[in-house]
Amino acid sequence: MWLVFLSGIVEPAVYLLAFQIGFGRLVTEVVGPGGEVMSYAAFVAPALMMASAMNGAVYDATFNVFFKIRHARTYEGMLATPVGPVDIAMGEISWSMLRGGLYAVAFLAIMTLLGLSGSPWVVLLVPVALLVAFTFAALGMACVTFIRTVSQFDYIQLAVMPLFLFSATFYPLSVYPEPLRPVVQLSPLYHGIELARELSVGVVEPAMLGHVGYLAALAALGLWVTSRRLAGLLLR
């Protein structure tokens, strides 16, 4: 169990160390939220923290849930009790959110050790990571209800990797060509990263509520689709 947990932290932590020790020496400073000048490692760190929460939640809400639906038939036994499809969906998504949150807390500790958590607002990165994790767990579980074979998990990886690379994770939105910026802004991870970056430098503004609202709306959509799909699969 602990090896699985640590594996979810190691990859983003290695990325962060690489940017702190290596690439960060080539790109010494960038302009962050609110015009704040910050080191490149400090710019990337909150984004990697959100990506860590995303990865932990997605993989917990997909592989584990797939096994329970298609092989163990776990949920069929649950439905013999007063528990319904919505309860099952909320339970699985909440558990996956906690795993993503644990990844985020561990990553925040690494950021602190590396001196990349300067603002007191940085403690709010944990609830932001929980929101990101819940959103991706809900969307991931909704997607896995359509999967019939293990080989189809490649489609989930095909979606997660571009989200990791192209959600303004490693460079600001202004670097992207103008026509692509609206596409980047559709990414749930982008909104989590923007929230995390602003809080990491102490920038708090009303526009942040838009990021929260977008993530909450997608989380609600994922929960609704998951509940409907579970009802269709298990109550037929």
PDB file of C-alpha atoms in Angstrom:
ATOM      1  CA  MET A   1       0.000   0.000   0.000  1.00  0.00           C
ATOM      2  CA  TRP A   2       2.729   2.438   0.975  1.00  0.00           C
ATOM      3  CA  LEU A   3       4.733   1.583  -2.129  1.00  0.00           C
ATOM      4  CA  VAL A   4       1.723   2.452  -4.287  1.00  0.00           C
ATOM      5  CA  PHE A   5       1.284   5.709  -2.372  1.00  0.00           C
ATOM      6  CA  LEU A   6       4.948   6.670  -2.698  1.00  0.00           C
ATOM      7  CA  SER A   7       4.962   5.911  -6.416  1.00  0.00           C
ATOM      8  CA  GLY A   8       2.370   8.647  -6.938  1.00  0.00           C
ATOM      9  CA  ILE A   9       4.600  11.217  -5.241  1.00  0.00           C
ATOM     10  CA  VAL A  10       7.973  10.266  -6.684  1.00  0.00           C
ATOM     11  CA  GLU A  11       7.351  11.302 -10.303  1.00  0.00           C
ATOM     12  CA  PRO A  12       6.218  14.902  -9.655  1.00  0.00           C
ATOM     13  CA  ALA A  13       8.857  15.243  -6.913  1.00  0.00           C
ATOM     14  CA  VAL A  14      11.578  14.218  -9.383  1.00  0.00           C
ATOM     15  CA  TYR A  15      10.228  16.773 -11.856  1.00  0.00           C
ATOM     16  CA  LEU A  16      10.377  19.439  -9.159  1.00  0.00           C
ATOM     17  CA  LEU A  17      13.939  18.557  -8.194  1.00  0.00           C
ATOM     18  CA  ALA A  18      14.948  18.647 -11.854  1.00  0.00           C
ATOM     19  CA  PHE A  19      13.516  22.141 -12.240  1.00  0.00           C
ATOM     20  CA  GLN A  20      15.013  23.300  -8.944  1.00  0.00           C
ATOM     21  CA  ILE A  21      18.503  21.971  -9.571  1.00  0.00           C
ATOM     22  CA  GLY A  22      18.822  21.797 -13.353  1.00  0.00           C
ATOM     23  CA  PHE A  23      16.428  23.671 -15.619  1.00  0.00           C
ATOM     24  CA  GLY A  24      15.809  26.332 -12.982  1.00  0.00           C
ATOM     25  CA  ARG A  25      19.375  27.551 -13.473  1.00  0.00           C
ATOM     26  CA  LEU A  26      18.684  28.269 -17.130  1.00  0.00           C
ATOM     27  CA  VAL A  27      15.339  29.975 -16.536  1.00  0.00           C
ATOM     28  CA  THR A  28      16.038  31.815 -13.302  1.00  0.00           C
ATOM     29  CA  GLU A  29      12.921  33.988 -13.004  1.00  0.00           C
ATOM     30  CA  VAL A  30       9.430  34.199 -14.477  1.00  0.00           C
ATOM     31  CA  VAL A  31       6.547  36.602 -13.981  1.00  0.00           C
ATOM     32  CA  GLY A  32       3.817  34.887 -12.014  1.00  0.00           C
ATOM     33  CA  PRO A  33       0.292  35.874 -10.935  1.00  0.00           C
ATOM     34  CA  GLY A  34      -0.216  39.544 -10.131  1.00  0.00           C
ATOM     35  CA  GLY A  35       3.058  40.426 -11.832  1.00  0.00           C
ATOM     36  CA  GLU A  36       5.056  38.736  -9.076  1.00  0.00           C
ATOM     37  CA  VAL A  37       8.596  37.813 -10.103  1.00  0.00           C
ATOM     38  CA  MET A  38       9.357  34.302  -8.898  1.00  0.00           C
ATOM     39  CA  SER A  39      11.839  31.514  -9.492  1.00  0.00           C
ATOM     40  CA  TYR A  40      10.937  29.000 -12.154  1.00  0.00           C
ATOM     41  CA  ALA A  41      10.855  26.204  -9.561  1.00  0.00           C
ATOM     42  CA  ALA A  42       8.393  28.207  -7.432  1.00  0.00           C
ATOM     43  CA  PHE A  43       6.294  28.792 -10.558  1.00  0.00           C
ATOM     44  CA  VAL A  44       6.143  25.104 -11.457  1.00  0.00           C
ATOM     45  CA  ALA A  45       5.792  23.655  -7.943  1.00  0.00           C
ATOM     46  CA  PRO A  46       2.076  24.469  -7.352  1.00  0.00           C
ATOM     47  CA  ALA A  47       1.247  23.092 -10.801  1.00  0.00           C
ATOM     48  CA  LEU A  48       3.024  19.821 -10.088  1.00  0.00           C
ATOM     49  CA  MET A  49       1.195  19.601  -6.779  1.00  0.00           C
ATOM     50  CA  MET A  50      -2.155  19.846  -8.576  1.00  0.00           C
ATOM     51  CA  ALA A  51      -0.985  17.318 -11.172  1.00  0.00           C
ATOM     52  CA  SER A  52      -0.052  14.949  -8.347  1.00  0.00           C
ATOM     53  CA  ALA A  53      -3.567  15.277  -6.887  1.00  0.00           C
ATOM     54  CA  MET A  54      -5.051  14.675 -10.339  1.00  0.00           C
ATOM     55  CA  ASN A  55      -3.004  11.539 -10.967  1.00  0.00           C
ATOM     56  CA  GLY A  56      -3.735  10.025  -7.575  1.00  0.00           C
ATOM     57  CA  ALA A  57      -7.465  10.598  -7.901  1.00  0.00           C
ATOM     58  CA  VAL A  58      -7.790   9.488 -11.524  1.00  0.00           C
ATOM     59  CA  TYR A  59      -5.983   6.200 -11.165  1.00  0.00           C
ATOM     60  CA  ASP A  60      -7.721   5.308  -7.924  1.00  0.00           C
ATOM     61  CA  ALA A  61     -11.145   6.081  -9.405  1.00  0.00           C
ATOM     62  CA  THR A  62     -10.513   4.159 -12.618  1.00  0.00           C
ATOM     63  CA  PHE A  63      -8.484   0.971 -12.129  1.00  0.00           C
ATOM     64  CA  ASN A  64      -9.993   0.089  -8.749  1.00  0.00           C
ATOM     65  CA  VAL A  65     -13.534   0.895  -9.820  1.00  0.00           C
ATOM     66  CA  PHE A  66     -13.164  -1.066 -13.068  1.00  0.00           C
ATOM     67  CA  PHE A  67     -12.173  -4.171 -11.119  1.00  0.00           C
ATOM     68  CA  LYS A  68     -15.117  -3.747  -8.733  1.00  0.00           C
ATOM     69  CA  ILE A  69     -17.617  -3.312 -11.582  1.00  0.00           C
ATOM     70  CA  ARG A  70     -16.406  -5.885 -14.096  1.00  0.00           C
ATOM     71  CA  HIS A  71     -14.785  -8.597 -11.972  1.00  0.00           C
ATOM     72  CA  ALA A  72     -15.431  -8.487  -8.220  1.00  0.00           C
ATOM     73  CA  ARG A  73     -19.078  -7.419  -8.627  1.00  0.00           C
ATOM     74  CA  THR A  74     -18.654  -5.485  -5.384  1.00  0.00           C
ATOM     75  CA  TYR A  75     -21.387  -2.964  -6.024  1.00  0.00           C
ATOM     76  CA  GLU A  76     -24.061  -5.555  -6.729  1.00  0.00           C
ATOM     77  CA  GLY A  77     -23.779  -6.725  -3.138  1.00  0.00           C
ATOM     78  CA  MET A  78     -23.927  -3.156  -1.870  1.00  0.00           C
ATOM     79  CA  LEU A  79     -27.169  -2.530  -3.726  1.00  0.00           C
ATOM     80  CA  ALA A  80     -28.794  -5.304  -1.715  1.00  0.00           C
ATOM     81  CA  THR A  81     -28.574  -2.851   1.216  1.00  0.00           C
ATOM     82  CA  PRO A  82     -30.150   0.628   1.491  1.00  0.00           C
ATOM     83  CA  VAL A  83     -27.099   2.001  -0.377  1.00  0.00           C
ATOM     84  CA  GLY A  84     -27.934   3.381  -3.837  1.00  0.00           C
ATOM     85  CA  PRO A  85     -25.884   4.280  -6.948  1.00  0.00           C
ATOM     86  CA  VAL A  86     -25.390   7.879  -5.784  1.00  0.00           C
ATOM     87  CA  ASP A  87     -24.037   6.656  -2.432  1.00  0.00           C
ATOM     88  CA  ILE A  88     -21.613   4.299  -4.174  1.00  0.00           C
ATOM     89  CA  ALA A  89     -20.441   7.052  -6.506  1.00  0.00           C
ATOM     90  CA  MET A  90     -19.948   9.531  -3.646  1.00  0.00           C
ATOM     91  CA  GLY A  91     -18.081   6.961  -1.570  1.00  0.00           C
ATOM     92  CA  GLU A  92     -15.658   5.968  -4.325  1.00  0.00           C
ATOM     93  CA  ILE A  93     -15.092   9.545  -5.481  1.00  0.00           C
ATOM     94  CA  SER A  94     -14.521  10.764  -1.921  1.00  0.00           C
ATOM     95  CA  TRP A  95     -12.028   7.970  -1.264  1.00  0.00           C
ATOM     96  CA  SER A  96     -10.155   8.817  -4.462  1.00  0.00           C
ATOM     97  CA  MET A  97     -10.211  12.483  -3.448  1.00  0.00           C
ATOM     98  CA  LEU A  98      -8.549  11.582  -0.147  1.00  0.00           C
ATOM     99  CA  ARG A  99      -5.798   9.716  -1.964  1.00  0.00           C
ATOM    100  CA  GLY A 100      -5.200  12.709  -4.221  1.00  0.00           C
ATOM    101  CA  GLY A 101      -5.233  14.929  -1.135  1.00  0.00           C
ATOM    102  CA  LEU A 102      -2.594  12.775   0.568  1.00  0.00           C
ATOM    103  CA  TYR A 103      -0.384  13.140  -2.491  1.00  0.00           C
ATOM    104  CA  ALA A 104      -0.871  16.902  -2.315  1.00  0.00           C
ATOM    105  CA  VAL A 105      -0.005  17.115   1.392  1.00  0.00           C
ATOM    106  CA  ALA A 106       3.162  15.088   0.837  1.00  0.00           C
ATOM    107  CA  PHE A 107       4.077  17.285  -2.118  1.00  0.00           C
ATOM    108  CA  LEU A 108       3.482  20.452  -0.083  1.00  0.00           C
ATOM    109  CA  ALA A 109       5.916  19.111   2.509  1.00  0.00           C
ATOM    110  CA  ILE A 110       8.524  18.672  -0.238  1.00  0.00           C
ATOM    111  CA  MET A 111       7.857  22.222  -1.474  1.00  0.00           C
ATOM    112  CA  THR A 112       8.373  23.527   2.055  1.00  0.00           C
ATOM    113  CA  LEU A 113      11.653  21.645   2.453  1.00  0.00           C
ATOM    114  CA  LEU A 114      12.878  23.167  -0.811  1.00  0.00           C
ATOM    115  CA  GLY A 115      11.871  26.666   0.274  1.00  0.00           C
ATOM    116  CA  LEU A 116       9.151  27.023  -2.366  1.00  0.00           C
ATOM    117  CA  SER A 117       6.227  27.873  -0.083  1.00  0.00           C
ATOM    118  CA  GLY A 118       6.775  31.501   0.835  1.00  0.00           C
ATOM    119  CA  SER A 119       3.229  32.832   1.279  1.00  0.00           C
ATOM    120  CA  PRO A 120       1.043  32.028   4.327  1.00  0.00           C
ATOM    121  CA  TRP A 121      -1.779  31.410   1.831  1.00  0.00           C
ATOM    122  CA  VAL A 122       0.057  28.294   0.685  1.00  0.00           C
ATOM    123  CA  VAL A 123      -1.847  26.225   3.271  1.00  0.00           C
ATOM    124  CA  LEU A 124      -4.955  26.698   1.104  1.00  0.00           C
ATOM    125  CA  LEU A 125      -3.291  24.674  -1.638  1.00  0.00           C
ATOM    126  CA  VAL A 126      -4.489  21.558   0.203  1.00  0.00           C
ATOM    127  CA  PRO A 127      -8.241  22.323  -0.139  1.00  0.00           C
ATOM    128  CA  VAL A 128      -7.616  23.374  -3.748  1.00  0.00           C
ATOM    129  CA  ALA A 129      -5.917  20.023  -4.345  1.00  0.00           C
ATOM    130  CA  LEU A 130      -8.894  18.249  -2.752  1.00  0.00           C
ATOM    131  CA  LEU A 131     -11.245  20.060  -5.133  1.00  0.00           C
ATOM    132  CA  VAL A 132      -9.050  19.125  -8.099  1.00  0.00           C
ATOM    133  CA  ALA A 133      -8.871  15.518  -6.892  1.00  0.00           C
ATOM    134  CA  PHE A 134     -12.646  15.299  -6.395  1.00  0.00           C
ATOM    135  CA  THR A 135     -13.276  16.734  -9.862  1.00  0.00           C
ATOM    136  CA  PHE A 136     -10.925  14.328 -11.601  1.00  0.00           C
ATOM    137  CA  ALA A 137     -12.133  11.381  -9.531  1.00  0.00           C
ATOM    138  CA  ALA A 138     -15.723  12.142 -10.562  1.00  0.00           C
ATOM    139  CA  LEU A 139     -14.790  12.531 -14.227  1.00  0.00           C
ATOM    140  CA  GLY A 140     -12.520   9.474 -14.132  1.00  0.00           C
ATOM    141  CA  MET A 141     -15.159   7.262 -12.537  1.00  0.00           C
ATOM    142  CA  ALA A 142     -17.725   8.477 -15.061  1.00  0.00           C
ATOM    143  CA  CYS A 143     -15.370   7.488 -17.883  1.00  0.00           C
ATOM    144  CA  VAL A 144     -14.542   4.076 -16.427  1.00  0.00           C
ATOM    145  CA  THR A 145     -18.212   3.073 -16.444  1.00  0.00           C
ATOM    146  CA  PHE A 146     -17.946   3.030 -20.251  1.00  0.00           C
ATOM    147  CA  ILE A 147     -14.793   0.862 -20.286  1.00  0.00           C
ATOM    148  CA  ARG A 148     -15.216  -2.853 -20.976  1.00  0.00           C
ATOM    149  CA  THR A 149     -11.621  -4.114 -21.330  1.00  0.00           C
ATOM    150  CA  VAL A 150      -8.290  -3.324 -19.672  1.00  0.00           C
ATOM    151  CA  SER A 151      -6.788  -2.255 -23.006  1.00  0.00           C
ATOM    152  CA  GLN A 152      -9.250   0.642 -23.136  1.00  0.00           C
ATOM    153  CA  PHE A 153      -7.446   2.275 -20.219  1.00  0.00           C
ATOM    154  CA  ASP A 154      -5.050   3.591 -22.861  1.00  0.00           C
ATOM    155  CA  TYR A 155      -7.738   6.143 -23.683  1.00  0.00           C
ATOM    156  CA  ILE A 156      -7.613   7.475 -20.132  1.00  0.00           C
ATOM    157  CA  GLN A 157      -3.836   7.793 -20.323  1.00  0.00           C
ATOM    158  CA  LEU A 158      -4.270   9.496 -23.678  1.00  0.00           C
ATOM    159  CA  ALA A 159      -6.416  12.122 -21.965  1.00  0.00           C
ATOM    160  CA  VAL A 160      -4.410  12.551 -18.756  1.00  0.00           C
ATOM    161  CA  MET A 161      -0.980  13.072 -20.324  1.00  0.00           C
ATOM    162  CA  PRO A 162      -1.956  16.063 -22.530  1.00  0.00           C
ATOM    163  CA  LEU A 163      -3.773  17.583 -19.549  1.00  0.00           C
ATOM    164  CA  PHE A 164      -0.565  17.298 -17.542  1.00  0.00           C
ATOM    165  CA  LEU A 165       1.591  18.814 -20.264  1.00  0.00           C
ATOM    166  CA  PHE A 166      -0.726  21.455 -21.712  1.00  0.00           C
ATOM    167  CA  SER A 167      -2.618  23.002 -18.803  1.00  0.00           C
ATOM    168  CA  ALA A 168      -0.133  25.855 -18.299  1.00  0.00           C
ATOM    169  CA  THR A 169       1.791  23.471 -16.073  1.00  0.00           C
ATOM    170  CA  PHE A 170       5.273  24.458 -17.166  1.00  0.00           C
ATOM    171  CA  TYR A 171       4.720  27.910 -18.663  1.00  0.00           C
ATOM    172  CA  PRO A 172       2.089  30.640 -18.402  1.00  0.00           C
ATOM    173  CA  LEU A 173      -0.996  30.842 -20.582  1.00  0.00           C
ATOM    174  CA  SER A 174       0.445  33.859 -22.414  1.00  0.00           C
ATOM    175  CA  VAL A 175       3.072  31.613 -24.048  1.00  0.00           C
ATOM    176  CA  TYR A 176       0.423  29.670 -25.976  1.00  0.00           C
ATOM    177  CA  PRO A 177      -0.719  30.936 -29.389  1.00  0.00           C
ATOM    178  CA  GLU A 178      -3.856  33.053 -29.098  1.00  0.00           C
ATOM    179  CA  PRO A 179      -6.173  30.508 -30.820  1.00  0.00           C
ATOM    180  CA  LEU A 180      -5.106  27.739 -28.402  1.00  0.00           C
ATOM    181  CA  ARG A 181      -5.657  29.652 -25.165  1.00  0.00           C
ATOM    182  CA  PRO A 182      -9.416  28.968 -24.961  1.00  0.00           C
ATOM    183  CA  VAL A 183      -8.660  25.260 -25.457  1.00  0.00           C
ATOM    184  CA  VAL A 184      -6.170  25.295 -22.575  1.00  0.00           C
ATOM    185  CA  GLN A 185      -8.716  27.074 -20.402  1.00  0.00           C
ATOM    186  CA  LEU A 186     -11.151  24.190 -20.875  1.00  0.00           C
ATOM    187  CA  SER A 187      -8.813  21.931 -18.894  1.00  0.00           C
ATOM    188  CA  PRO A 188      -9.911  21.345 -15.281  1.00  0.00           C
ATOM    189  CA  LEU A 189      -6.257  21.057 -14.309  1.00  0.00           C
ATOM    190  CA  TYR A 190      -5.594  24.552 -15.689  1.00  0.00           C
ATOM    191  CA  HIS A 191      -8.118  26.052 -13.267  1.00  0.00           C
ATOM    192  CA  GLY A 192      -6.633  24.164 -10.330  1.00  0.00           C
ATOM    193  CA  ILE A 193      -3.144  25.298 -11.309  1.00  0.00           C
ATOM    194  CA  GLU A 194      -4.209  28.939 -11.610  1.00  0.00           C
ATOM    195  CA  LEU A 195      -5.783  28.811  -8.151  1.00  0.00           C
ATOM    196  CA  ALA A 196      -2.693  27.173  -6.667  1.00  0.00           C
ATOM    197  CA  ARG A 197      -0.254  29.589  -8.293  1.00  0.00           C
ATOM    198  CA  GLU A 198      -2.154  32.653  -7.130  1.00  0.00           C
ATOM    199  CA  LEU A 199      -2.369  31.385  -3.564  1.00  0.00           C
ATOM    200  CA  SER A 200       1.308  30.403  -3.551  1.00  0.00           C
ATOM    201  CA  VAL A 201       2.305  34.069  -4.006  1.00  0.00           C
ATOM    202  CA  GLY A 202      -0.493  35.520  -1.878  1.00  0.00           C
ATOM    203  CA  VAL A 203      -2.642  36.835  -4.731  1.00  0.00           C
ATOM    204  CA  VAL A 204      -6.306  36.624  -3.700  1.00  0.00           C
ATOM    205  CA  GLU A 205      -8.925  38.103  -6.025  1.00  0.00           C
ATOM    206  CA  PRO A 206     -12.642  37.622  -6.844  1.00  0.00           C
ATOM    207  CA  ALA A 207     -11.790  36.053 -10.225  1.00  0.00           C
ATOM    208  CA  MET A 208     -10.608  32.972  -8.340  1.00  0.00           C
ATOM    209  CA  LEU A 209     -14.246  32.098  -7.708  1.00  0.00           C
ATOM    210  CA  GLY A 210     -14.583  31.445 -11.439  1.00  0.00           C
ATOM    211  CA  HIS A 211     -11.949  28.708 -11.204  1.00  0.00           C
ATOM    212  CA  VAL A 212     -13.706  27.182  -8.193  1.00  0.00           C
ATOM    213  CA  GLY A 213     -17.077  27.314  -9.937  1.00  0.00           C
ATOM    214  CA  TYR A 214     -15.733  25.643 -13.083  1.00  0.00           C
ATOM    215  CA  LEU A 215     -14.209  22.777 -11.114  1.00  0.00           C
ATOM    216  CA  ALA A 216     -17.339  22.375  -8.984  1.00  0.00           C
ATOM    217  CA  ALA A 217     -19.545  22.253 -12.095  1.00  0.00           C
ATOM    218  CA  LEU A 218     -17.404  19.531 -13.685  1.00  0.00           C
ATOM    219  CA  ALA A 219     -17.368  17.594 -10.413  1.00  0.00           C
ATOM    220  CA  ALA A 220     -21.169  17.722 -10.272  1.00  0.00           C
ATOM    221  CA  LEU A 221     -21.388  16.610 -13.899  1.00  0.00           C
ATOM    222  CA  GLY A 222     -19.032  13.690 -13.266  1.00  0.00           C
ATOM    223  CA  LEU A 223     -20.983  12.624 -10.191  1.00  0.00           C
ATOM    224  CA  TRP A 224     -24.276  12.781 -12.095  1.00  0.00           C
ATOM    225  CA  VAL A 225     -22.978  10.743 -15.049  1.00  0.00           C
ATOM    226  CA  THR A 226     -21.394   8.191 -12.721  1.00  0.00           C
ATOM    227  CA  SER A 227     -24.609   7.740 -10.747  1.00  0.00           C
ATOM    228  CA  ARG A 228     -26.696   7.330 -13.889  1.00  0.00           C
ATOM    229  CA  ARG A 229     -24.260   4.864 -15.418  1.00  0.00           C
ATOM    230  CA  LEU A 230     -24.005   2.783 -12.244  1.00  0.00           C
ATOM    231  CA  ALA A 231     -27.780   2.626 -12.046  1.00  0.00           C
ATOM    232  CA  GLY A 232     -27.917   1.463 -15.664  1.00  0.00           C
ATOM    233  CA  LEU A 233     -25.193  -1.153 -15.209  1.00  0.00           C
ATOM    234  CA  LEU A 234     -26.249  -2.559 -11.846  1.00  0.00           C
ATOM    235  CA  LEU A 235     -30.021  -2.179 -11.678  1.00  0.00           C
ATOM    236  CA  ARG A 236     -30.944  -3.644 -15.049  1.00  0.00           C
TER     237      ARG A 236
END
